[in-house]
Short mmCIF file of C-alpha atoms in Angstrom, two decimals:
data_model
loop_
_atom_site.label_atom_id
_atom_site.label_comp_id
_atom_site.label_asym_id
_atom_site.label_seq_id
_atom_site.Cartn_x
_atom_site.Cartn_y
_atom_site.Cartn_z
CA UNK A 205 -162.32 0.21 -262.55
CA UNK A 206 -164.41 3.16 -263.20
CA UNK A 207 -166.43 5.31 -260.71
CA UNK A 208 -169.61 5.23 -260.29
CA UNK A 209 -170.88 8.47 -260.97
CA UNK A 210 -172.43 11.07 -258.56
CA UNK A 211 -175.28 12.83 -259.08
CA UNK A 212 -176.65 15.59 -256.57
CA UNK A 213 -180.58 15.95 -256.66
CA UNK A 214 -181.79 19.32 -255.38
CA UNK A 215 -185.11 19.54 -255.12
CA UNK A 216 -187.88 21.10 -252.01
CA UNK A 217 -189.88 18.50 -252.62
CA UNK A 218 -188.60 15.76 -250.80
CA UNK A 219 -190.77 12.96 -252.22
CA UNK A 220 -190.23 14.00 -255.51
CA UNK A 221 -185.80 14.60 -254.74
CA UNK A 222 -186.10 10.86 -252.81
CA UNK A 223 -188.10 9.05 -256.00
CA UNK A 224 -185.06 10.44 -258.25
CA UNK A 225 -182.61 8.94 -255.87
CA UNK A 226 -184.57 5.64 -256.46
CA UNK A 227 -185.19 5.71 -260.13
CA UNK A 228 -180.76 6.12 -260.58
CA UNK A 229 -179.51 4.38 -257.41
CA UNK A 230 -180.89 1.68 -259.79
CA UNK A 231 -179.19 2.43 -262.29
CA UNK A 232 -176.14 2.50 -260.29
CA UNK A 233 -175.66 6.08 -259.82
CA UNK A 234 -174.51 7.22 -256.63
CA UNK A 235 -177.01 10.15 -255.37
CA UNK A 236 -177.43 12.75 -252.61
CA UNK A 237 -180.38 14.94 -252.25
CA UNK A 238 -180.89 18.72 -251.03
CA UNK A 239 -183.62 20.82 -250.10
CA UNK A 240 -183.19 24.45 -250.59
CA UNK A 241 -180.21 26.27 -252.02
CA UNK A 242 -177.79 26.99 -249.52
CA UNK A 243 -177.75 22.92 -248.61
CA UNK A 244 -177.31 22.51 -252.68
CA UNK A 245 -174.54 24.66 -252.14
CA UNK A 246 -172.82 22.72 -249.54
CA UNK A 247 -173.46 19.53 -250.56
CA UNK A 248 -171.86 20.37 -253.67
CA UNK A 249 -168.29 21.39 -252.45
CA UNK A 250 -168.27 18.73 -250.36
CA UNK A 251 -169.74 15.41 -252.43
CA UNK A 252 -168.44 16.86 -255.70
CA UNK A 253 -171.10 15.71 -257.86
CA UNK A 254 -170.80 14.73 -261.88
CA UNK A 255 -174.12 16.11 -262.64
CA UNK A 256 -176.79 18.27 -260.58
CA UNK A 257 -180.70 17.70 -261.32
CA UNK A 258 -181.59 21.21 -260.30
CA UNK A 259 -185.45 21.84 -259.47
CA UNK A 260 -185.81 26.32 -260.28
CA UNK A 261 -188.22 26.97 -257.10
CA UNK A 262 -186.16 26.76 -253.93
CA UNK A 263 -186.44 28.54 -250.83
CA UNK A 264 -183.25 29.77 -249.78
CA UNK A 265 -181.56 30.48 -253.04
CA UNK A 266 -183.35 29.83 -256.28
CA UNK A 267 -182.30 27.20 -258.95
CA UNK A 268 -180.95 30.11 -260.99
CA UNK A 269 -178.93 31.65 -258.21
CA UNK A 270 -177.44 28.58 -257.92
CA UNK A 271 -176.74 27.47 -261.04
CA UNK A 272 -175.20 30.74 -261.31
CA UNK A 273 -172.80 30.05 -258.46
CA UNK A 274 -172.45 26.37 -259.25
CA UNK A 275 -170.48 27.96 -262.36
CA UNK A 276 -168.60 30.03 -260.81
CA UNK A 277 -166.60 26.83 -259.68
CA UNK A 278 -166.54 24.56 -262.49
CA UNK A 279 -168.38 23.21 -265.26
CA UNK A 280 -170.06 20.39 -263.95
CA UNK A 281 -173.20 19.22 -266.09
CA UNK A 282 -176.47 20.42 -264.65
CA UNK A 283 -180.17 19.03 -265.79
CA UNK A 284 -182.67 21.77 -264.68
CA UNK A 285 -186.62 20.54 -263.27
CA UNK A 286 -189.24 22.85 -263.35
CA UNK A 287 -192.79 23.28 -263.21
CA UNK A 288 -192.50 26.45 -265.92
CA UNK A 289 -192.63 25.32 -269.02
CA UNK A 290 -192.82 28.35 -270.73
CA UNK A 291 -189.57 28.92 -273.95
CA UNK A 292 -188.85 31.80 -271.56
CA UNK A 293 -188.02 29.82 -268.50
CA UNK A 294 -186.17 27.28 -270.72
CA UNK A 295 -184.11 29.81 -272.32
CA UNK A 296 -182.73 31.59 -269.51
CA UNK A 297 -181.93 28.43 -267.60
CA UNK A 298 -179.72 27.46 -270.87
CA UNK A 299 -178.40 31.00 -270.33
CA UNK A 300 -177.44 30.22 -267.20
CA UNK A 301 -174.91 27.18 -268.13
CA UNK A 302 -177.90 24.86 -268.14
CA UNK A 303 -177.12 21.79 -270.08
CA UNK A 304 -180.59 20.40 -270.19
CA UNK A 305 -184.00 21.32 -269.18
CA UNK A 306 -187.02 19.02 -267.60
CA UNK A 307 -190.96 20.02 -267.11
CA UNK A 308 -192.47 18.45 -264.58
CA UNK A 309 -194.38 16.20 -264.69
CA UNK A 310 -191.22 13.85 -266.33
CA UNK A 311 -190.80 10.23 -267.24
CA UNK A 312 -188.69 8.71 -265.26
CA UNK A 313 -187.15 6.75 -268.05
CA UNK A 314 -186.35 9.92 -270.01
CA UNK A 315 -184.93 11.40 -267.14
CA UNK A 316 -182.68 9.07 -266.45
CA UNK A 317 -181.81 8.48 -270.37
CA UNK A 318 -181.13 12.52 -270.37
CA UNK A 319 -178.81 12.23 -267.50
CA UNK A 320 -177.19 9.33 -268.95
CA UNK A 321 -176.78 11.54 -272.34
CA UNK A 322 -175.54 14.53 -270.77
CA UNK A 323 -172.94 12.45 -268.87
CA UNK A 324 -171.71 11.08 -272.14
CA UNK A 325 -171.63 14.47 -273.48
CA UNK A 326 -169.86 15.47 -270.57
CA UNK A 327 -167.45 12.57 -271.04
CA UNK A 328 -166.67 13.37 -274.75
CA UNK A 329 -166.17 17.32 -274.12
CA UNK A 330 -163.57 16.11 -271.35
CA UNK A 331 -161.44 13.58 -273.66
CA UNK A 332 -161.80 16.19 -276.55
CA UNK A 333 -160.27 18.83 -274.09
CA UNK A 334 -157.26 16.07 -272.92
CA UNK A 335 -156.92 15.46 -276.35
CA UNK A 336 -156.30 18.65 -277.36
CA UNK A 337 -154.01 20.23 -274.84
CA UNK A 338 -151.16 20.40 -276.74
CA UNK A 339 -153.06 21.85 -279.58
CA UNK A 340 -154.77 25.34 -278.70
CA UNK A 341 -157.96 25.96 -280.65
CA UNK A 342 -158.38 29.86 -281.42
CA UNK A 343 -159.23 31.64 -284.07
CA UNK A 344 -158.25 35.00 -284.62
CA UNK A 345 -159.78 38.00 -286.87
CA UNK A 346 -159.05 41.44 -286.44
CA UNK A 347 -159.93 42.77 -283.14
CA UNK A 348 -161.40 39.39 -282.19
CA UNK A 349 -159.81 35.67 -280.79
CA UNK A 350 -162.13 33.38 -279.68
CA UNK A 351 -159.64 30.40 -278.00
CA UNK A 352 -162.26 27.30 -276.92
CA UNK A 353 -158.75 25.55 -275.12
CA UNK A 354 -159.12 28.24 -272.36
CA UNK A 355 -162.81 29.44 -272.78
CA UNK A 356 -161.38 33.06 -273.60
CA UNK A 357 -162.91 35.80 -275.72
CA UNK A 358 -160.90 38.76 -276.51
CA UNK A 359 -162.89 41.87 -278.57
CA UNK A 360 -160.64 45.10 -279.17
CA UNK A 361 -158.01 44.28 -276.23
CA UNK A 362 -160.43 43.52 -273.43
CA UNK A 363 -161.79 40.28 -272.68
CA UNK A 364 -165.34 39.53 -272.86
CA UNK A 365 -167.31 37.41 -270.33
CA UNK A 366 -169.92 34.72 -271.85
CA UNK A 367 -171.12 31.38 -270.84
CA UNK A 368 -169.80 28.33 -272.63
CA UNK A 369 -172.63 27.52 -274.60
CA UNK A 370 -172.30 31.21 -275.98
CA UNK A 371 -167.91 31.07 -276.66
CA UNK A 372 -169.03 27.65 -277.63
CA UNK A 373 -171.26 28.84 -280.29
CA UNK A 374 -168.90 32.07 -281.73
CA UNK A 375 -166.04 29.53 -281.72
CA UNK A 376 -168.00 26.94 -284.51
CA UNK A 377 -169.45 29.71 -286.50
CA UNK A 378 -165.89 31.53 -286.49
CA UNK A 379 -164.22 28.70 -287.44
CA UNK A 380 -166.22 28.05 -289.96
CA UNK A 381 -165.89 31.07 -291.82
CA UNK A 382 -169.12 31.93 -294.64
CA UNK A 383 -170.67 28.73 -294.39
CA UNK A 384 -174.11 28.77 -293.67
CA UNK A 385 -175.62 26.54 -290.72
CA UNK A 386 -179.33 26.03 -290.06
CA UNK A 387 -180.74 26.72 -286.36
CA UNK A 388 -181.03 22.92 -286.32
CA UNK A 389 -177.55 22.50 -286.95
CA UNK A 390 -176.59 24.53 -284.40
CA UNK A 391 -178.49 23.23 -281.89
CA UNK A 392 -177.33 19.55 -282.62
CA UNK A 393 -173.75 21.06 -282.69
CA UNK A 394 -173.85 22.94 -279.65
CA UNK A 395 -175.96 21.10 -277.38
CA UNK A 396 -175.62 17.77 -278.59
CA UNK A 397 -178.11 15.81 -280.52
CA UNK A 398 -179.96 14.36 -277.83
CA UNK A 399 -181.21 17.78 -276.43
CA UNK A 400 -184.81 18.22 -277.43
CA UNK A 401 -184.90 22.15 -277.70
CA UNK A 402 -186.45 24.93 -279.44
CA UNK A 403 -184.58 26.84 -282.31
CA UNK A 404 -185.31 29.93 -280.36
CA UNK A 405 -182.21 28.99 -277.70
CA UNK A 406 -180.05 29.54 -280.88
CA UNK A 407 -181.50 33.21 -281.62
CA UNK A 408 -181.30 33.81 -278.24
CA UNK A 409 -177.62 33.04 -278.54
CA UNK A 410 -176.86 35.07 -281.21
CA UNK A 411 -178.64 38.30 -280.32
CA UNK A 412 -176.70 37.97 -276.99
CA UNK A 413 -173.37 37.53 -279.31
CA UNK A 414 -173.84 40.36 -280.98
CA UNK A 415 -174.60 42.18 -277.99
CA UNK A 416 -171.08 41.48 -277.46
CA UNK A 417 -169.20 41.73 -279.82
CA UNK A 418 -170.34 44.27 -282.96
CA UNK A 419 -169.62 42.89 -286.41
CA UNK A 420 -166.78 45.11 -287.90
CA UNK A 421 -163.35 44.75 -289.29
CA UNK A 422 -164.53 42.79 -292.51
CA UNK A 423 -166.14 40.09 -290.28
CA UNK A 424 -170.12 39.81 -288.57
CA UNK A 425 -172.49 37.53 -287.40
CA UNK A 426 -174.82 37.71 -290.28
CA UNK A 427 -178.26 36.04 -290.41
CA UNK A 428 -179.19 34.06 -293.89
CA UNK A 429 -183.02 34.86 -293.48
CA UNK A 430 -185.32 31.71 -293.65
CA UNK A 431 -182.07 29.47 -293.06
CA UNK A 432 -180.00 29.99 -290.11
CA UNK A 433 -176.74 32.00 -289.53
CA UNK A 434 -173.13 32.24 -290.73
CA UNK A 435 -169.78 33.81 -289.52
CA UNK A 436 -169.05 36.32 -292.27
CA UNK A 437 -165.53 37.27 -293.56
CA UNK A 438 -164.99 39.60 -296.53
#
């Protein structure tokens, strides 16, 4: 029989964290609720949530610190709330490790449909990885491997730190070498088709990429202007 899943609802407001609870306790989630960041923090080791609904203005810690620390452990799906509903807010809370982002005032039907869509996402990413462990998927060019089986970018002999979203996004493009793919495409790809985003996450993305990693050897990040981007190899 499966488990029903656990979802841990952060949030100051505790009328707003307790009418959450209500909306998926009936849809048969099983919930706990925190009010500031150092309780999220706790209540996080020890319930061991599948998903966090993460309100951004918290006393204590705020909902980026904690995200931040959140992946520091492990990879566990996280829907940030906020009252900011500004692309710049959005942006770096995808930055983050963010899977999906909320303005209040929300729907409580689309909430929980986004929870229960990240969750499947979630689900699929997880069988994909079992599926896969006996097949490593890396791609190597000179002076770069990008291996998505172990999250690991190496650039010139050092490894390179980035968020999964970010590997996530060098790995499809490098893979893919000299086809062209539309911001759309990418976004679908990356974040799943259910995430309702701006294009602007994706050029985000890529200016942090190359940031990173500086197209040379015969290969690049190159832009194909009014169309998208594509993983160049001469």
């Amino acid at each position: 029989m499966a488990s029903i899943p656990r979802i841990l609802i952060v949030d100051d407001d505790s009328n707003i964290a307790e009418l959450i609870s209500l909306y998926l306790t009936k849809e048969m989630f099983d919930t706990r609720t925190a009010g500031d960041g150092y309780q999220a923090l706790e209540l996080f080791r020890s319930f061991s949530p599948d998903l966090v609904i993460l309100d951004l203005m918290l006393p204590g810690k705020d909902g980026y610190e904690v995200c931040r620390e959140i992946r520091q452990i492990r990879q566990t799906p996280i829907i940030m709330l906020s009252a900011k509903g500004e692309t710049f807010d959005k942006v770096l809370g995808l930055e983050l490790g963010a899977d999906d982002y909320m303005v209040k005032p929300f729907d409580s039907k689309e909430l929980v449909a986004r929870v229960k869509a990240v969750l499947r996402r979630s689900r699929n990413k997880e069988d994909s990885r079992k599926k896969d462990q006996e097949h490593i998927r890396s791609v190597e060019y000179p002076g770069l491997t990008v291996n998505l089986s172990n999250y690991a970018v190496i650039y010139n002999g050092e490894p390179v730190e980035m968020p999964p979203k970010e590997l996530e996004l060098l790995y499809f493009l490098a893979s893919q070498p000299n086809q062209v793919f539309t911001r759309e495409q990418l976004l679908d790809h990356i974040w799943g088709y259910e995430y309702v985003g701006d294009t602007r996450t994706v050029d985000v993305h890529i200016k942090r990429l190359r940031e990173k990693i500086k197209g040379e050897n015969g290969w690049n990040i190159g832009t194909v202007w009014g169309i998208g981007y594509k993983f160049e190899k001469k």
